Coordinates of C-alpha atoms and ligand atoms in Angstrom, one line a residue:
L239 CA -16.9 34.0 -24.2
L240 CA -18.0 30.4 -24.2
T241 CA -16.0 29.0 -20.7
P242 CA -15.7 25.9 -20.9
V243 CA -17.7 23.3 -17.9
P244 CA -15.2 23.7 -15.4
R245 CA -14.3 20.4 -14.3
Q246 CA -12.8 18.3 -11.0
D247 CA -9.2 18.3 -11.3
W248 CA -9.4 15.1 -10.7
E249 CA -10.8 14.0 -13.8
L250 CA -8.7 13.6 -16.5
H251 CA -9.2 12.6 -20.2
H252 CA -7.7 9.6 -22.3
E253 CA -6.2 11.8 -24.9
N254 CA -3.7 13.4 -22.8
I255 CA -2.3 10.0 -21.1
E256 CA 0.4 8.4 -23.4
L257 CA 0.9 5.1 -21.9
G258 CA 4.5 3.9 -22.4
K259 CA 6.0 0.7 -21.0
M260 CA 4.4 -1.5 -19.3
L261 CA 5.9 -2.0 -15.5
G262 CA 4.1 -4.5 -13.5
E263 CA 0.4 -5.6 -13.3
G264 CA -1.0 -6.6 -11.1
A265 CA -5.4 -7.0 -9.7
F266 CA -6.1 -4.0 -11.7
G267 CA -4.9 -4.2 -14.5
A268 CA -1.1 -3.2 -16.3
V269 CA 0.2 -0.4 -14.8
H270 CA 2.4 1.4 -17.8
A271 CA 4.7 4.3 -17.4
G272 CA 3.2 7.1 -19.1
V273 CA 2.8 11.0 -19.7
L274 CA 0.1 13.3 -18.5
T275 CA -0.1 16.2 -20.3
L276 CA -1.9 19.4 -17.7
K277 CA -4.0 22.1 -19.0
D278 CA -1.8 24.3 -19.3
G279 CA 0.3 22.2 -21.8
T280 CA 2.9 21.0 -20.0
S281 CA 3.7 17.0 -19.1
K282 CA 4.8 14.9 -16.9
K283 CA 6.1 11.2 -16.6
V284 CA 2.8 9.3 -14.3
A285 CA 2.5 5.2 -14.0
V286 CA -1.3 4.7 -14.8
K287 CA -2.9 1.8 -13.9
V288 CA -5.3 -0.2 -16.9
H289 CA -8.4 -1.7 -15.9
K290 CA -8.8 -4.7 -17.9
G291 CA -12.7 -5.8 -16.8
K292 CA -14.8 -5.0 -19.0
A293 CA -17.5 -5.1 -15.5
I294 CA -17.3 -1.3 -14.8
N295 CA -21.3 -0.8 -14.0
K296 CA -22.8 3.1 -13.6
E297 CA -22.5 2.0 -9.2
L298 CA -18.5 1.9 -9.5
I299 CA -18.0 5.1 -11.3
R300 CA -19.3 7.0 -8.3
E301 CA -17.0 5.1 -6.1
I302 CA -14.6 5.3 -8.6
C303 CA -14.9 9.3 -8.8
K304 CA -16.0 10.1 -4.6
E305 CA -12.7 8.0 -3.4
A306 CA -10.8 9.9 -6.1
R307 CA -11.8 13.0 -5.0
T308 CA -10.6 12.2 -2.0
M309 CA -7.2 10.7 -3.0
R310 CA -6.2 13.7 -4.2
R311 CA -5.7 15.5 -1.6
Y312 CA -3.6 13.2 -0.2
K313 CA 0.1 15.1 0.0
H314 CA 3.0 13.1 1.4
P315 CA 6.4 12.1 0.7
N316 CA 6.0 8.8 1.9
V317 CA 2.1 7.9 0.3
V318 CA 2.1 8.1 -3.6
A319 CA 0.5 11.1 -4.8
F320 CA -2.4 10.6 -6.9
Y321 CA -3.7 12.6 -9.9
G322 CA -6.6 11.5 -11.4
V323 CA -9.0 8.9 -13.4
A324 CA -10.4 9.0 -16.9
I325 CA -13.5 7.7 -17.3
E326 CA -15.3 8.9 -19.8
H327 CA -14.5 5.5 -21.6
E328 CA -13.5 1.9 -21.4
P329 CA -11.0 1.3 -20.4
I330 CA -10.8 3.5 -17.1
M331 CA -7.4 4.8 -16.6
L332 CA -5.4 5.7 -13.4
V333 CA -2.6 8.4 -12.9
M334 CA -0.8 8.7 -10.5
E335 CA 3.6 9.4 -9.5
L336 CA 5.4 6.8 -11.2
I337 CA 7.9 5.3 -8.8
S338 CA 11.2 3.9 -10.5
G339 CA 12.8 1.1 -8.3
G340 CA 9.7 -0.4 -8.1
S341 CA 8.2 -2.8 -4.8
L342 CA 9.4 -2.8 -2.1
D343 CA 10.0 -6.4 -1.7
S344 CA 11.8 -7.0 -4.7
Y345 CA 13.3 -4.4 -3.9
L346 CA 15.0 -6.6 -1.4
A347 CA 14.9 -9.8 -3.0
K348 CA 17.3 -8.3 -5.2
N349 CA 19.2 -6.3 -3.0
G350 CA 19.0 -8.4 0.3
N351 CA 22.6 -8.1 1.4
M352 CA 23.4 -5.0 0.8
V353 CA 20.8 -3.5 2.1
S354 CA 22.1 -2.3 6.0
V355 CA 19.9 -2.6 9.2
S356 CA 19.8 1.5 9.1
E357 CA 18.9 1.4 5.9
R358 CA 15.8 -1.3 6.9
I359 CA 14.6 1.0 10.3
S360 CA 14.9 4.1 7.7
F361 CA 12.6 1.8 5.4
S362 CA 10.1 1.1 8.4
F363 CA 10.2 5.0 9.4
D364 CA 9.3 6.0 6.2
A365 CA 6.6 4.0 5.6
A366 CA 5.4 4.2 8.9
K367 CA 4.9 8.4 8.6
G368 CA 3.1 7.1 5.1
L369 CA 0.5 5.2 7.3
E370 CA 0.1 7.7 10.1
Y371 CA -0.4 10.6 7.2
L372 CA -3.7 8.3 6.2
H373 CA -4.7 6.6 9.6
D374 CA -5.5 10.1 10.6
R375 CA -7.1 11.0 7.3
S376 CA -9.8 8.2 8.7
C377 CA -8.1 5.9 5.7
I378 CA -7.5 2.5 6.5
H379 CA -5.3 1.1 4.5
R380 CA -6.1 -3.1 4.7
D381 CA -3.1 -4.2 2.5
V382 CA 0.1 -2.9 3.9
A383 CA 2.8 -5.4 2.6
A384 CA 6.1 -5.0 0.8
R385 CA 4.3 -5.6 -2.3
N386 CA 2.5 -2.9 -1.9
C387 CA 5.3 -0.4 -0.6
L388 CA 7.4 1.4 -4.0
V389 CA 10.9 2.6 -3.7
N390 CA 12.5 5.8 -5.2
D391 CA 15.8 6.9 -4.4
G392 CA 15.6 4.6 -0.9
R393 CA 12.7 5.7 0.3
V394 CA 9.9 4.1 0.4
K395 CA 5.9 5.4 -0.3
L396 CA 2.7 3.0 0.3
S397 CA 0.8 2.8 -2.3
D398 CA -2.2 0.3 -3.4
F399 CA -4.9 2.4 -0.9
G400 CA -8.1 3.3 -1.5
L401 CA -9.2 3.4 -5.0
S402 CA -6.5 1.8 -6.4
R403 CA -7.2 -0.9 -3.5
D404 CA -11.0 -0.8 -3.2
V405 CA -11.4 -1.4 -7.5
S406 CA -9.0 -4.6 -7.3
A407 CA -10.7 -5.8 -4.3
Q408 CA -14.0 -5.7 -6.3
A409 CA -11.9 -7.3 -8.4
K410 CA -10.6 -10.0 -5.7
A411 CA -13.4 -10.4 -5.0
Y412 CA -14.9 -10.9 -8.4
K413 CA -12.3 -13.6 -9.1
L414 CA -12.4 -15.6 -5.1
K415 CA -15.4 -16.1 -6.5
N416 CA -14.3 -17.6 -9.9
L417 CA -11.0 -18.4 -9.6
K418 CA -10.6 -18.9 -5.4
Q419 CA -8.5 -16.5 -5.3
K420 CA -6.7 -15.8 -2.1
L421 CA -6.9 -13.2 0.4
P422 CA -3.5 -12.2 1.9
I423 CA -3.5 -14.1 4.8
R424 CA -0.4 -13.5 6.0
W425 CA -0.9 -10.3 6.6
L426 CA -3.8 -10.2 8.4
S427 CA -4.6 -9.8 12.1
P428 CA -6.1 -12.3 13.7
E429 CA -9.4 -10.4 14.7
T430 CA -9.8 -10.4 10.5
L431 CA -9.1 -13.6 9.8
I432 CA -11.9 -14.5 12.4
T433 CA -14.6 -11.6 11.6
A434 CA -13.4 -9.9 7.8
S435 CA -13.5 -6.8 9.2
Y436 CA -10.2 -4.1 9.0
T437 CA -9.7 -1.3 11.7
F438 CA -7.0 0.9 11.7
K439 CA -5.1 -1.2 14.7
S440 CA -5.4 -4.2 12.1
D441 CA -3.3 -2.1 9.8
V442 CA -1.3 -1.9 12.3
F443 CA -0.4 -5.8 12.7
S444 CA 0.1 -5.7 8.7
F445 CA 2.8 -3.4 9.8
G446 CA 4.5 -5.9 11.8
I447 CA 4.3 -7.7 9.1
L448 CA 5.4 -5.7 6.9
I449 CA 8.8 -4.5 9.4
W450 CA 9.5 -8.3 9.2
E451 CA 9.1 -8.5 5.5
I452 CA 11.6 -5.4 5.7
F453 CA 14.1 -7.4 7.9
V454 CA 14.6 -10.6 6.2
Y455 CA 14.7 -10.5 3.1
P456 CA 16.7 -12.1 1.4
K457 CA 16.4 -15.2 3.0
A458 CA 12.7 -16.3 3.1
S459 CA 10.2 -15.5 0.2
E460 CA 7.0 -15.1 2.5
P461 CA 6.3 -14.0 6.5
Y462 CA 5.8 -16.9 8.3
P463 CA 8.1 -19.5 6.2
G464 CA 7.1 -23.2 6.0
M465 CA 3.9 -23.3 7.3
T466 CA 1.0 -23.0 4.9
A467 CA -1.7 -20.2 4.5
A468 CA -4.2 -22.6 5.9
E469 CA -1.9 -23.4 9.4
V470 CA -1.4 -19.5 9.3
N471 CA -4.9 -19.1 9.8
A472 CA -5.1 -21.7 12.5
Q473 CA -1.9 -20.6 14.2
V474 CA -2.4 -16.7 14.6
K475 CA -6.1 -16.7 15.4
A476 CA -4.5 -19.0 18.4
G477 CA -1.6 -16.9 19.3
Y478 CA 1.2 -17.9 17.4
R479 CA 4.0 -14.8 15.7
M480 CA 6.7 -15.3 13.9
E481 CA 10.5 -14.6 15.4
A482 CA 11.8 -12.2 15.0
P483 CA 14.9 -12.3 12.5
E484 CA 18.2 -12.5 13.3
N485 CA 19.5 -9.2 12.0
M486 CA 16.9 -6.4 13.7
P487 CA 17.7 -5.1 16.3
S488 CA 16.4 -6.0 19.7
A489 CA 14.6 -2.5 19.5
V490 CA 12.9 -2.8 16.6
K491 CA 11.7 -6.2 17.8
T492 CA 10.4 -4.4 20.4
I493 CA 8.2 -2.8 18.3
M494 CA 7.1 -5.2 16.0
V495 CA 6.3 -7.7 18.5
Q496 CA 5.1 -5.7 21.7
H497 CA 3.9 -2.7 19.6
C498 CA 2.3 -4.5 16.9
W499 CA 0.8 -7.5 17.4
P500 CA -1.0 -8.2 20.2
Q501 CA -3.5 -10.7 20.4
D502 CA -6.0 -7.3 21.7
P503 CA -5.6 -4.7 18.8
D504 CA -6.5 -2.3 21.3
E505 CA -3.1 -2.6 23.2
R506 CA -1.4 -2.2 20.5
W507 CA 0.2 0.8 19.7
S508 CA -1.3 3.8 17.0
M509 CA 0.8 4.4 13.9
T510 CA 1.9 8.0 15.8
N511 CA 3.1 5.8 18.3
V512 CA 5.3 3.1 15.9
R513 CA 6.3 6.3 13.7
K514 CA 7.5 8.2 16.9
G515 CA 9.6 4.7 18.1
F516 CA 11.6 5.0 14.6
E517 CA 12.6 8.8 14.8
E518 CA 14.4 7.7 18.1
L519 CA 15.7 4.8 16.0
V520 CA 16.5 6.9 13.4
A521 CA 18.8 9.5 15.9
C522 CA 19.6 6.7 17.6
N523 CA 21.3 6.4 15.0
S524 CA 21.9 8.5 13.0
S525 CA 24.4 10.5 16.5
K526 CA 26.4 7.2 16.6
Ligands
ADP726 P1 -2.8 -4.2 -8.3 O1 -2.5 -3.2 -7.6 O2 -3.9 -4.0 -9.3 O3 -2.8 -5.3 -8.1 P2 0.1 -3.0 -7.7 O4 0.1 -1.4 -7.3 O5 0.7 -4.4 -6.8 O6 -1.6 -3.7 -8.6 O7 1.5 -3.1 -8.9 C1 1.9 -3.7 -9.5 C2 3.3 -4.0 -10.6 O8 3.2 -2.0 -11.1 C3 3.8 -3.5 -9.3 O9 4.4 -4.7 -8.4 C4 5.2 -2.2 -9.4 O10 6.0 -3.5 -10.2 C5 4.0 -1.6 -10.3 N1 3.6 -0.5 -10.0 C6 2.8 0.1 -9.5 N2 2.3 0.8 -9.4 C7 3.3 1.8 -9.7 C8 4.1 3.3 -10.2 N3 2.6 4.0 -9.4 N4 5.1 4.0 -10.0 C9 6.0 3.0 -11.0 N5 5.1 1.0 -10.7 C10 4.4 0.8 -10.2

């Protein structure tokens, strides 16, 4: 009897991925709803990112495989599950959990005034739990923002980390040279703006911007309303911070301003402490 060549569980075949309706478009390529047929013949609904570039070289494939192996192990209710990659031929496809509600920024823009304060606290708590989980596994997200969170049944999950982010970053760097595409200046910490380096603590700063987005919608479309990106860049480096949104409870404001936004990264809380902060608020809310 021939035993089949063992395959890594994150290696998928193109023929087992059926593409359906397009859900959105990102730096990596189009995102489609799809169906993945598993080895045992069963199938499940998934989301598929279809790489649009042709500039895939051996080096990048090696990187993708390494990252896919790591991401396959991430399993958390507040982190979008990653199922695997199809890399046998182009286009490269990344297969992940399908999140029907779409991105958090569009959810907030659409449902705006109907989202209660306690729901906003719960969204923040979800995102904190997801980011704490990634940090515990030595993963720095580097692009924490409402547009990179997805919503499902009132639950928030972090997406666009690891592989999809790394590959998108390559696409973006490529674009930067060619199209002068902007960096997400409005989410970056002062030290990231200065040194272009990312740490757990720069993620915590961006998490503070995410909380601001969660509470301000739908009144403003972007952080630092009324300021140009160049102004944000200069002002944030100089210590300027946004006002807290009106409806933000003072306890949330304290976490955002005093524990996520200090100029000195060492003075910022860890995501574990941020998560604990929101855990207390959720407990208070539910006992009311
Ligand atoms: P990129 O990282 O390549 O820029 P995104 O991750 O931002 O792309 O995805 C683009 C859009 O596709 C999102 O705004 C969202 O609407 C949709 N999308 C992404 N991932 C999923 C998913 N897992 N389930 C459902 N929709 C998704």
